[in-house]
Short mmCIF file of C-alpha atoms in Angstrom, two decimals:
data_model
loop_
_atom_site.label_atom_id
_atom_site.label_comp_id
_atom_site.label_asym_id
_atom_site.label_seq_id
_atom_site.Cartn_x
_atom_site.Cartn_y
_atom_site.Cartn_z
CA UNK A 1 0.00 0.00 0.00
CA UNK A 2 2.78 2.41 0.69
CA UNK A 3 4.76 3.17 -2.40
CA UNK A 4 7.70 4.34 -0.31
CA UNK A 5 7.88 1.03 1.53
CA UNK A 6 7.36 -0.86 -1.71
CA UNK A 7 10.21 1.01 -3.37
CA UNK A 8 12.44 0.43 -0.37
CA UNK A 9 11.73 -3.28 -0.43
CA UNK A 10 12.39 -3.49 -4.12
CA UNK A 11 15.72 -1.71 -4.01
CA UNK A 12 17.31 -3.38 -0.99
CA UNK A 13 18.50 -6.98 -1.38
CA UNK A 14 16.17 -9.29 0.57
CA UNK A 15 18.65 -10.76 2.99
CA UNK A 16 19.79 -7.34 4.14
CA UNK A 17 16.37 -6.10 5.22
CA UNK A 18 16.10 -5.64 8.92
CA UNK A 19 14.34 -2.34 9.07
CA UNK A 20 13.15 0.28 6.64
CA UNK A 21 13.86 3.82 7.68
CA UNK A 22 10.75 5.87 8.30
CA UNK A 23 12.38 8.40 10.52
CA UNK A 24 9.98 11.23 9.70
CA UNK A 25 6.97 9.39 11.02
CA UNK A 26 6.17 9.44 14.75
CA UNK A 27 5.34 6.10 16.31
CA UNK A 28 1.75 7.01 17.25
CA UNK A 29 1.05 8.14 13.72
CA UNK A 30 2.75 5.11 12.23
CA UNK A 31 0.45 2.96 14.36
CA UNK A 32 -2.58 4.72 12.85
CA UNK A 33 -1.18 4.32 9.35
CA UNK A 34 -0.57 0.62 9.85
CA UNK A 35 -4.09 0.26 11.23
CA UNK A 36 -5.44 1.93 8.07
CA UNK A 37 -3.38 -0.22 5.75
CA UNK A 38 -4.32 -3.45 7.51
CA UNK A 39 -8.02 -2.60 7.35
CA UNK A 40 -7.90 -1.68 3.68
CA UNK A 41 -5.88 -4.71 2.72
CA UNK A 42 -8.11 -7.25 4.37
CA UNK A 43 -10.93 -8.09 1.98
CA UNK A 44 -13.37 -8.78 4.78
CA UNK A 45 -15.40 -5.58 4.85
CA UNK A 46 -17.96 -4.39 2.30
CA UNK A 47 -17.36 -1.07 0.55
CA UNK A 48 -20.04 0.66 2.56
CA UNK A 49 -18.71 -0.62 5.88
CA UNK A 50 -15.21 0.39 4.84
CA UNK A 51 -16.44 3.93 4.10
CA UNK A 52 -18.04 4.11 7.54
CA UNK A 53 -14.84 2.83 9.08
CA UNK A 54 -12.90 5.53 7.18
CA UNK A 55 -15.18 8.25 8.57
CA UNK A 56 -14.57 7.00 12.11
CA UNK A 57 -10.85 6.70 11.44
CA UNK A 58 -10.61 10.29 10.24
CA UNK A 59 -12.66 11.63 13.14
CA UNK A 60 -9.63 12.77 15.10
CA UNK A 61 -8.12 16.02 16.32
CA UNK A 62 -6.98 18.12 13.39
CA UNK A 63 -3.32 18.02 14.50
CA UNK A 64 -3.46 14.23 14.08
CA UNK A 65 -4.97 14.79 10.64
CA UNK A 66 -2.05 17.05 9.71
CA UNK A 67 0.42 14.38 10.85
CA UNK A 68 -1.48 11.78 8.85
CA UNK A 69 -1.34 13.97 5.73
CA UNK A 70 2.40 14.44 6.06
CA UNK A 71 2.98 10.75 6.78
CA UNK A 72 0.69 9.48 4.04
CA UNK A 73 2.45 11.86 1.67
CA UNK A 74 5.90 10.72 2.80
CA UNK A 75 4.92 7.06 2.62
CA UNK A 76 3.09 7.63 -0.64
CA UNK A 77 -0.26 6.11 0.37
CA UNK A 78 -2.67 7.89 -1.96
CA UNK A 79 -5.98 6.58 -0.64
CA UNK A 80 -5.15 7.58 2.93
CA UNK A 81 -3.92 10.95 1.70
CA UNK A 82 -7.22 11.55 -0.13
CA UNK A 83 -9.22 10.58 2.95
CA UNK A 84 -7.48 12.96 5.34
CA UNK A 85 -7.23 15.84 2.83
CA UNK A 86 -10.95 15.54 2.23
CA UNK A 87 -11.58 15.61 5.97
CA UNK A 88 -9.53 18.79 6.44
CA UNK A 89 -11.41 20.36 3.51
CA UNK A 90 -14.68 19.53 5.31
CA UNK A 91 -13.44 21.51 8.28
CA UNK A 92 -12.70 24.50 6.04
CA UNK A 93 -16.07 24.44 4.26
CA UNK A 94 -18.61 26.93 5.51
CA UNK A 95 -16.18 29.04 7.54
CA UNK A 96 -15.28 32.66 6.95
CA UNK A 97 -11.67 33.46 6.08
CA UNK A 98 -11.17 34.82 9.62
CA UNK A 99 -12.48 31.65 11.22
CA UNK A 100 -10.27 29.48 9.00
CA UNK A 101 -7.16 31.50 9.83
CA UNK A 102 -7.92 31.30 13.55
CA UNK A 103 -8.75 27.59 13.59
CA UNK A 104 -5.66 26.53 11.75
CA UNK A 105 -3.37 29.15 13.21
CA UNK A 106 -2.47 30.54 9.82
CA UNK A 107 0.07 33.31 9.75
CA UNK A 108 0.53 35.69 6.85
CA UNK A 109 -3.14 36.64 6.77
CA UNK A 110 -2.56 40.02 5.19
CA UNK A 111 -4.85 40.47 2.20
CA UNK A 112 -4.63 42.78 -0.76
CA UNK A 113 -6.71 45.50 0.93
CA UNK A 114 -4.25 45.75 3.77
CA UNK A 115 -1.37 46.03 1.36
CA UNK A 116 -2.79 49.02 -0.45
CA UNK B 1 -6.84 40.17 10.08
CA UNK B 2 -9.48 42.82 10.66
CA UNK B 3 -13.00 41.66 9.93
CA UNK B 4 -13.95 44.94 8.22
CA UNK B 5 -11.54 44.23 5.43
CA UNK B 6 -12.45 40.59 5.06
CA UNK B 7 -14.05 39.81 1.78
CA UNK B 8 -17.14 38.17 3.13
CA UNK B 9 -19.54 39.74 5.57
CA UNK B 10 -22.24 37.33 6.50
CA UNK B 11 -25.87 38.24 6.35
CA UNK B 12 -26.98 34.68 6.27
CA UNK B 13 -27.48 32.81 9.52
CA UNK B 14 -27.39 29.40 7.88
CA UNK B 15 -23.63 29.46 7.73
CA UNK B 16 -23.31 30.09 11.46
CA UNK B 17 -25.59 27.13 12.14
CA UNK B 18 -23.50 24.93 9.88
CA UNK B 19 -20.34 25.87 11.77
CA UNK B 20 -21.86 24.84 15.10
CA UNK B 21 -22.89 21.46 13.76
CA UNK B 22 -19.33 20.49 13.03
CA UNK B 23 -17.63 18.06 15.39
CA UNK B 24 -16.51 19.81 18.59
CA UNK B 25 -12.92 18.85 17.93
CA UNK B 26 -12.72 21.58 15.34
CA UNK B 27 -13.90 24.53 17.42
CA UNK B 28 -11.62 27.55 17.39
CA UNK B 29 -9.47 27.72 20.49
CA UNK B 30 -8.62 24.03 20.51
CA UNK B 31 -5.43 24.47 18.59
CA UNK B 32 -3.16 22.82 21.13
CA UNK B 33 -2.30 19.15 20.83
CA UNK B 34 -1.45 16.75 23.63
CA UNK B 35 2.11 18.04 23.97
CA UNK B 36 0.93 21.63 24.31
CA UNK B 37 2.45 22.83 21.04
CA UNK B 38 0.41 24.73 18.47
CA UNK B 39 0.37 23.30 14.98
CA UNK B 40 -0.52 25.49 12.04
CA UNK B 41 -1.77 24.49 8.62
CA UNK B 42 1.15 26.57 7.36
CA UNK B 43 3.35 23.48 7.84
CA UNK B 44 1.79 21.91 4.75
CA UNK B 45 3.75 22.15 1.54
CA UNK B 46 2.09 23.94 -1.37
CA UNK B 47 1.20 20.76 -3.18
CA UNK B 48 -0.46 19.29 -0.07
CA UNK B 49 -2.38 22.50 0.54
CA UNK B 50 -3.42 22.44 -3.12
CA UNK B 51 -4.65 18.89 -2.66
CA UNK B 52 -6.71 19.85 0.41
CA UNK B 53 -8.22 22.98 -1.16
CA UNK B 54 -9.11 21.08 -4.31
CA UNK B 55 -11.82 19.28 -2.30
CA UNK B 56 -13.67 22.50 -1.55
CA UNK B 57 -16.94 23.45 -3.24
CA UNK B 58 -16.79 26.60 -5.36
CA UNK B 59 -18.16 29.10 -2.84
CA UNK B 60 -15.56 27.93 -0.30
CA UNK B 61 -12.86 28.37 -2.92
CA UNK B 62 -13.73 32.06 -3.20
CA UNK B 63 -13.49 32.42 0.57
CA UNK B 64 -10.30 30.39 0.73
CA UNK B 65 -8.65 32.91 -1.58
CA UNK B 66 -9.07 35.56 1.14
CA UNK B 67 -7.50 33.61 4.01
CA UNK B 68 -3.89 34.51 3.31
CA UNK B 69 -1.54 35.54 0.50
CA UNK B 70 -0.32 31.97 0.19
CA UNK B 71 -3.82 30.53 -0.14
CA UNK B 72 -4.65 33.25 -2.66
CA UNK B 73 -1.69 32.36 -4.85
CA UNK B 74 -2.52 28.64 -4.66
CA UNK B 75 -6.18 28.91 -5.66
CA UNK B 76 -5.55 31.44 -8.41
CA UNK B 77 -2.56 29.62 -9.90
CA UNK B 78 -2.93 27.98 -13.29
CA UNK B 79 -1.93 24.61 -11.87
CA UNK B 80 -4.52 24.54 -9.08
CA UNK B 81 -5.92 21.04 -9.25
CA UNK B 82 -9.52 21.96 -8.39
CA UNK B 83 -11.70 20.80 -11.19
CA UNK B 84 -14.58 23.20 -11.91
CA UNK B 85 -16.39 20.62 -13.98
CA UNK B 86 -16.92 18.60 -10.82
CA UNK B 87 -19.13 21.28 -9.39
CA UNK B 88 -22.44 22.40 -10.87
CA UNK B 89 -22.27 25.38 -13.31
CA UNK B 90 -22.41 28.70 -11.50
CA UNK B 91 -25.14 31.20 -12.26
CA UNK B 92 -23.70 34.70 -12.73
CA UNK B 93 -23.64 37.10 -9.78
CA UNK B 94 -24.99 40.67 -9.61
CA UNK B 95 -23.03 43.49 -8.06
CA UNK B 96 -25.16 46.29 -6.68
CA UNK B 97 -23.84 49.63 -5.54
CA UNK B 98 -25.35 52.92 -4.50
CA UNK B 99 -24.62 56.55 -5.09
CA UNK B 100 -22.85 57.22 -1.83
CA UNK B 101 -19.29 57.87 -0.80
CA UNK B 102 -18.61 54.31 0.30
CA UNK B 103 -16.59 52.10 -1.99
CA UNK B 104 -18.48 49.01 -0.98
CA UNK B 105 -21.24 47.31 -2.81
CA UNK B 106 -22.93 43.99 -2.44
CA UNK B 107 -22.68 41.01 -4.72
CA UNK B 108 -25.60 38.63 -5.01
CA UNK B 109 -24.89 34.94 -5.47
CA UNK B 110 -28.05 33.37 -6.91
CA UNK B 111 -26.63 29.87 -6.51
CA UNK B 112 -26.66 30.08 -2.71
CA UNK B 113 -29.07 33.03 -2.55
CA UNK B 114 -26.63 35.06 -0.46
CA UNK B 115 -25.32 38.60 -0.51
CA UNK B 116 -21.64 39.33 0.07
CA UNK B 117 -20.14 42.75 0.72
CA UNK B 118 -17.32 43.45 -1.64
CA UNK B 119 -15.08 46.45 -1.65
CA UNK B 120 -14.07 47.43 -5.12
CA UNK B 121 -10.99 49.63 -5.32
CA UNK B 122 -12.62 52.69 -6.85
CA UNK B 123 -16.41 52.55 -7.06
CA UNK B 124 -16.84 55.86 -5.22
CA UNK B 125 -19.42 58.27 -6.57
CA UNK B 126 -18.55 58.10 -10.23
CA UNK B 127 -21.06 57.42 -12.90
CA UNK B 128 -19.71 54.23 -14.34
CA UNK B 129 -20.26 52.60 -17.69
CA UNK B 130 -19.59 48.94 -17.22
CA UNK B 131 -19.10 45.90 -19.37
CA UNK B 132 -18.18 42.42 -18.32
CA UNK B 133 -17.21 39.11 -19.85
CA UNK B 134 -15.89 35.82 -18.48
CA UNK B 135 -14.97 37.05 -15.02
CA UNK B 136 -13.45 40.37 -16.06
CA UNK B 137 -15.23 43.69 -15.61
CA UNK B 138 -14.31 46.89 -17.41
CA UNK B 139 -15.22 50.27 -15.92
CA UNK B 140 -15.26 53.54 -17.82
CA UNK B 141 -15.95 56.69 -15.84
CA UNK B 142 -17.27 60.04 -16.94
CA UNK B 143 -13.78 61.35 -17.63
CA UNK B 144 -13.28 58.27 -19.83
CA UNK B 145 -10.66 56.64 -17.61
CA UNK B 146 -10.66 52.87 -18.12
CA UNK B 147 -10.07 50.08 -15.62
CA UNK B 148 -10.11 46.32 -16.12
CA UNK B 149 -10.71 44.31 -13.01
CA UNK B 150 -11.58 40.93 -11.56
CA UNK B 151 -14.03 41.71 -8.71
CA UNK B 152 -13.31 38.40 -6.97
CA UNK B 153 -9.52 38.57 -6.82
CA UNK B 154 -9.58 42.40 -6.77
CA UNK B 155 -6.77 42.53 -9.30
CA UNK B 156 -7.12 45.69 -11.27
CA UNK B 157 -5.36 47.36 -14.17
CA UNK B 158 -5.68 50.81 -15.63
CA UNK B 159 -5.93 50.80 -19.41
CA UNK B 160 -4.77 53.41 -21.81
CA UNK B 161 -7.79 55.05 -23.42
CA UNK B 162 -8.04 55.86 -27.13
CA UNK B 163 -7.13 59.35 -28.24
CA UNK B 164 -9.87 61.92 -28.14
CA UNK B 165 -12.20 59.88 -25.96
CA UNK B 166 -12.45 62.53 -23.28
CA UNK B 167 -14.10 64.89 -25.69
CA UNK B 168 -17.10 62.79 -26.61
CA UNK B 169 -20.65 63.48 -25.48
CA UNK B 170 -21.65 59.84 -25.17
CA UNK B 171 -19.61 56.67 -24.89
CA UNK B 172 -20.75 53.05 -24.89
CA UNK B 173 -18.51 50.21 -23.76
CA UNK B 174 -18.49 46.53 -24.72
CA UNK B 175 -16.02 43.71 -24.18
CA UNK B 176 -15.51 40.10 -25.10
CA UNK B 177 -13.01 37.65 -23.57
CA UNK B 178 -11.66 34.68 -25.47
CA UNK B 179 -12.20 31.70 -23.14
CA UNK B 180 -9.18 29.79 -24.36
CA UNK B 181 -6.49 32.44 -24.44
CA UNK B 182 -8.00 34.90 -21.90
CA UNK B 183 -7.21 37.71 -24.30
CA UNK B 184 -10.00 40.23 -24.84
CA UNK B 185 -11.30 42.93 -27.10
CA UNK B 186 -12.88 46.17 -25.94
CA UNK B 187 -15.05 48.37 -28.10
CA UNK B 188 -16.05 51.95 -27.40
CA UNK B 189 -18.71 53.69 -29.46
CA UNK B 190 -18.19 57.41 -29.21
CA UNK B 191 -20.80 59.99 -30.16
CA UNK B 192 -20.05 63.66 -30.50
CA UNK B 193 -22.46 66.33 -31.63
CA UNK B 194 -21.17 68.28 -34.64
CA UNK B 195 -20.85 71.88 -33.38
CA UNK B 196 -22.26 73.69 -36.41
CA UNK B 197 -25.16 71.35 -36.97
CA UNK B 198 -27.04 69.99 -33.98
CA UNK B 199 -28.78 67.17 -35.78
CA UNK B 200 -25.49 65.68 -36.93
CA UNK B 201 -23.48 63.33 -34.82
CA UNK B 202 -19.92 62.10 -35.28
CA UNK B 203 -19.92 58.41 -34.45
CA UNK B 204 -16.67 56.54 -34.09
CA UNK B 205 -15.91 52.98 -33.07
CA UNK B 206 -12.66 52.25 -31.26
CA UNK B 207 -11.40 48.71 -30.75
CA UNK B 208 -8.75 47.55 -28.28
CA UNK B 209 -7.00 44.20 -28.46
CA UNK B 210 -5.41 43.07 -25.19
CA UNK B 211 -2.78 40.94 -26.94
CA UNK B 212 -1.46 43.93 -28.84
CA UNK B 213 -2.31 46.54 -26.18
CA UNK B 214 -3.27 48.96 -28.91
CA UNK B 215 -6.35 50.86 -30.01
CA UNK B 216 -7.59 51.11 -33.58
CA UNK B 217 -10.42 53.18 -34.99
CA UNK B 218 -11.88 51.09 -37.78
CA UNK B 219 -14.92 53.29 -38.36
CA UNK B 220 -16.07 56.88 -38.21
CA UNK B 221 -19.35 58.08 -39.68
CA UNK B 222 -21.70 61.00 -39.38
CA UNK B 223 -25.29 60.12 -38.57
CA UNK B 224 -28.09 62.57 -39.12
CA UNK B 225 -30.85 62.64 -36.58
CA UNK B 226 -29.43 59.70 -34.62
CA UNK B 227 -26.82 59.43 -31.92
CA UNK B 228 -25.19 56.64 -29.95
CA UNK B 229 -25.69 56.33 -26.20
CA UNK B 230 -24.25 54.14 -23.47
CA UNK B 231 -25.69 50.79 -24.36
CA UNK B 232 -23.65 48.23 -26.26
CA UNK B 233 -22.57 44.60 -26.14
CA UNK B 234 -20.45 42.17 -28.18
CA UNK B 235 -22.01 38.83 -29.15
CA UNK B 236 -20.27 36.31 -31.31
CA UNK B 237 -17.82 38.81 -32.71
CA UNK B 238 -20.49 41.40 -33.51
CA UNK B 239 -20.72 44.74 -31.73
CA UNK B 240 -24.31 45.81 -31.14
CA UNK B 241 -25.25 49.24 -29.87
CA UNK B 242 -28.43 51.25 -29.47
CA UNK B 243 -28.92 54.54 -31.24
CA UNK B 244 -31.44 57.21 -30.32
CA UNK B 245 -33.48 59.46 -32.53
CA UNK B 246 -32.66 63.10 -31.83
CA UNK B 247 -35.43 64.95 -33.58
CA UNK B 248 -35.95 66.52 -36.93
CA UNK B 249 -38.58 64.71 -38.94
CA UNK B 250 -40.76 62.70 -36.52
CA UNK B 251 -40.01 59.06 -36.76
CA UNK B 252 -42.04 56.13 -35.59
CA UNK B 253 -39.51 54.73 -33.25
CA UNK B 254 -37.08 56.53 -31.03
CA UNK B 255 -34.60 53.65 -30.85
CA UNK B 256 -32.74 51.46 -33.31
CA UNK B 257 -30.05 48.79 -33.07
CA UNK B 258 -26.80 48.89 -35.00
CA UNK B 259 -24.65 45.84 -35.72
CA UNK B 260 -20.96 46.12 -36.51
CA UNK B 261 -18.61 43.24 -37.11
CA UNK B 262 -15.53 43.65 -34.86
CA UNK B 263 -13.98 40.28 -35.47
CA UNK B 264 -13.72 40.03 -39.22
CA UNK B 265 -11.59 42.03 -41.56
CA UNK B 266 -14.35 42.51 -44.10
CA UNK B 267 -15.18 46.18 -44.40
CA UNK B 268 -18.79 46.82 -43.78
CA UNK B 269 -21.52 48.95 -45.29
CA UNK B 270 -22.32 52.18 -43.52
CA UNK B 271 -23.82 52.10 -40.05
CA UNK B 272 -26.99 53.76 -41.29
CA UNK B 273 -27.64 50.86 -43.63
CA UNK B 274 -27.24 48.33 -40.83
CA UNK B 275 -29.97 49.76 -38.57
CA UNK B 276 -32.24 47.09 -37.15
CA UNK B 277 -35.56 48.42 -35.91
CA UNK B 278 -36.70 47.64 -32.38
CA UNK B 279 -39.76 45.42 -31.85
CA UNK B 280 -41.99 48.15 -30.41
CA UNK B 281 -41.87 51.63 -28.96
CA UNK B 282 -39.42 51.49 -26.07
CA UNK B 283 -38.74 53.81 -23.17
CA UNK B 284 -35.28 52.29 -22.85
CA UNK B 285 -33.36 49.20 -23.94
CA UNK B 286 -30.69 47.17 -22.21
CA UNK B 287 -28.51 44.84 -24.26
CA UNK B 288 -26.87 41.66 -23.04
CA UNK B 289 -24.97 38.64 -24.32
CA UNK B 290 -26.79 35.47 -23.33
CA UNK B 291 -24.73 32.51 -24.56
CA UNK B 292 -23.64 34.52 -27.61
CA UNK B 293 -27.20 35.51 -28.48
CA UNK B 294 -28.20 39.17 -28.32
CA UNK B 295 -30.98 39.72 -25.82
CA UNK B 296 -32.65 43.02 -25.11
CA UNK B 297 -34.65 43.94 -22.03
CA UNK B 298 -36.83 46.89 -22.92
CA UNK B 299 -39.23 49.22 -21.21
CA UNK B 300 -42.45 49.25 -23.23
CA UNK B 301 -43.92 52.70 -23.71
CA UNK B 302 -47.58 53.64 -23.76
CA UNK B 303 -49.10 54.30 -27.20
CA UNK B 304 -49.98 57.89 -26.57
CA UNK B 305 -47.14 58.62 -24.19
CA UNK B 306 -44.06 56.70 -25.39
CA UNK B 307 -41.94 58.15 -22.61
CA UNK B 308 -44.07 56.52 -19.92
CA UNK B 309 -43.37 52.89 -19.13
CA UNK B 310 -46.22 50.42 -18.93
CA UNK B 311 -44.33 47.14 -18.89
CA UNK B 312 -41.08 45.32 -19.56
CA UNK B 313 -40.36 42.85 -22.32
CA UNK B 314 -37.48 40.54 -23.21
CA UNK B 315 -36.54 39.81 -26.82
CA UNK B 316 -33.82 37.80 -28.53
CA UNK B 317 -32.34 38.68 -31.90
CA UNK B 318 -32.26 35.98 -34.59
CA UNK B 319 -30.36 37.23 -37.63
CA UNK B 320 -31.94 40.65 -37.89
CA UNK B 321 -35.36 39.83 -36.44
CA UNK B 322 -36.59 40.03 -32.86
CA UNK B 323 -38.40 37.21 -31.18
CA UNK B 324 -40.29 38.02 -28.00
CA UNK B 325 -39.38 35.71 -25.14
CA UNK B 326 -41.56 37.02 -22.35
CA UNK B 327 -43.24 40.06 -20.81
CA UNK B 328 -42.82 40.77 -17.12
CA UNK B 329 -46.00 39.78 -15.28
CA UNK B 330 -47.80 42.73 -13.82
CA UNK B 331 -47.33 41.66 -10.20
CA UNK B 332 -43.54 41.84 -10.55
CA UNK B 333 -43.71 45.14 -12.34
CA UNK B 334 -45.81 46.51 -9.50
CA UNK B 335 -43.51 44.91 -6.97
CA UNK B 336 -40.84 47.48 -7.76
CA UNK B 337 -43.10 50.27 -6.62
CA UNK B 338 -42.32 53.38 -8.52
CA UNK B 339 -40.70 52.48 -11.84
CA UNK B 340 -38.99 55.04 -14.01
CA UNK B 341 -38.89 54.78 -17.76
CA UNK B 342 -35.20 53.86 -17.38
CA UNK B 343 -33.92 51.01 -15.25
CA UNK B 344 -30.84 48.81 -14.86
CA UNK B 345 -30.71 45.38 -16.39
CA UNK B 346 -27.93 42.98 -17.31
CA UNK B 347 -27.49 39.27 -17.68
CA UNK B 348 -25.22 36.38 -18.62
CA UNK B 349 -25.75 32.79 -19.75
CA UNK B 350 -29.36 32.06 -18.76
CA UNK B 351 -29.98 34.60 -16.01
CA UNK B 352 -31.26 38.16 -16.41
CA UNK B 353 -31.29 40.71 -13.60
CA UNK B 354 -33.61 43.72 -13.49
CA UNK B 355 -33.59 46.49 -10.91
CA UNK B 356 -35.12 49.92 -10.57
CA UNK B 357 -32.69 52.79 -10.05
CA UNK B 358 -34.75 53.96 -7.09
CA UNK B 359 -34.52 50.87 -4.91
CA UNK B 360 -32.32 47.86 -4.12
CA UNK B 361 -35.05 45.38 -5.06
CA UNK B 362 -33.65 42.86 -7.53
CA UNK B 363 -35.63 40.61 -9.86
CA UNK B 364 -34.24 37.67 -11.83
CA UNK B 365 -35.53 35.88 -14.89
CA UNK B 366 -34.17 32.45 -15.73
CA UNK B 367 -34.33 32.02 -19.52
CA UNK B 368 -33.98 28.26 -19.36
CA UNK B 369 -36.93 27.52 -17.10
CA UNK B 370 -38.79 30.78 -17.88
CA UNK B 371 -39.08 31.66 -14.23
CA UNK B 372 -39.23 35.02 -12.46
CA UNK B 373 -37.88 35.26 -8.94
CA UNK B 374 -37.06 38.02 -6.48
CA UNK B 375 -33.57 37.86 -5.00
CA UNK B 376 -33.01 37.61 -1.27
CA UNK B 377 -33.46 41.02 0.31
CA UNK B 378 -30.42 43.18 -0.29
CA UNK B 379 -28.60 44.25 2.89
CA UNK B 380 -28.22 47.78 1.50
CA UNK B 381 -31.30 49.84 2.31
CA UNK B 382 -32.56 53.12 0.96
CA UNK B 383 -31.65 55.80 3.44
CA UNK B 384 -32.81 58.95 1.69
CA UNK B 385 -35.41 59.65 -0.99
CA UNK B 386 -33.09 60.53 -3.87
CA UNK B 387 -30.69 57.65 -3.30
CA UNK B 388 -29.96 55.76 -6.49
CA UNK B 389 -28.94 52.16 -6.98
CA UNK B 390 -27.29 50.55 -9.92
CA UNK B 391 -25.46 47.36 -10.71
CA UNK B 392 -24.09 44.91 -13.20
CA UNK B 393 -23.96 41.21 -13.79
CA UNK B 394 -20.67 39.30 -13.83
CA UNK B 395 -19.30 35.78 -13.73
CA UNK B 396 -17.27 35.06 -10.58
CA UNK B 397 -13.99 33.50 -11.70
CA UNK B 398 -10.71 33.07 -9.86
CA UNK B 399 -8.37 32.21 -12.63
CA UNK B 400 -8.59 35.23 -14.88
CA UNK B 401 -6.55 38.38 -14.43
CA UNK B 402 -6.87 41.74 -16.18
#
């Protein structure tokens, strides 16, 4: 599922594999990622149930979502990346620019009116 | 970021309700994670931010562009991966402003039925002549200064005006944007009364091409008894403008339409020969490009008193003949209250807007489903008896710059 891991496995000779370096991913996040991959790889759940599971999975504090985006991006897991990006977009929907900037602690909020 | 300068001011309570329904984990104030550090969305790389924003529906995209400079440059960049064909086609918006000193006006979004306050850089108290096409709006003021602007991104550019424009009595403005290349043409129809002979008018057509950044004057002609005004539009490469009878021998109709080909190189017969008569006696006419068809919204005059309005009609031009689409039902006509013989009207695609200069009431007509509908109540109210309101229709687009 992870292209990064797949590439790593393919390039390193089999008998030398002990560990694959994923130094940028914190252990708690890696646990979540592994949980996601395991669930999506097992063929046991129906599509609908899997979608419900995804919704539950992504129902976390937004800082965890950010970590998941960065990790899924680093590990090249596109379906997980889509899921968490979509969830963050849901949090942006319906908010005013001021609310978005405050919620996500965005700096550099000067707009064109303030420049002129 | 001060709220007064934020692009959106909310008059609609639905959005506040929607915010409260969201999972409590996303309430403002809860920015701190377990370790007590604050994490900002700024940590995302541009391509990740692009990926996130690409999930937003179109009205959120407009708001996202106002969050920060970085978000603005991402959503307006050519490579932004948001796919507009995934969202339903947007009906055009209507920008309404009033004759006061404030530079703000309100834009009506008929898709969500909401009004947004927008500050345009220079609306002020000027009497503007306005034309718009594909997300760009061109303003010409009484001293014939020209601006091209995108009201959503607020990018604005002053254009060089053609020589001699400041000395005309009347000027009409029309523009057309090429959807593929984003280049545009502007046409100005200038009318100047000949000093020695009041029934003669010097008409000249000036054309600007954005790719070349130059003006040309392909036609000048003297008309007798007719002058141009301020009403013109370009449809399918043809410039249409209204001319007005100025007296002399009484004529049946006080208005006529002129067609002039701005796209081709073929030289054309005189303007006088290309007059197209209007369908009935009008008090005023407003021209608009509706999917490259010329549509006119006209005030219908009374038989005995052609300067008094008794109704409003909508016609479409096929070749050189008018076909009546609809007449405004009496209840809507009365709904405006006092209605002058002149009014504001503009439209794009399938939606026509009509408003009376004396009030902020706004009526829409959907050409596709043939339906009349009042807009949501405008947040701007009439504060004194002589206050005037005007407006124009435009397509909200992020990715086009003047």
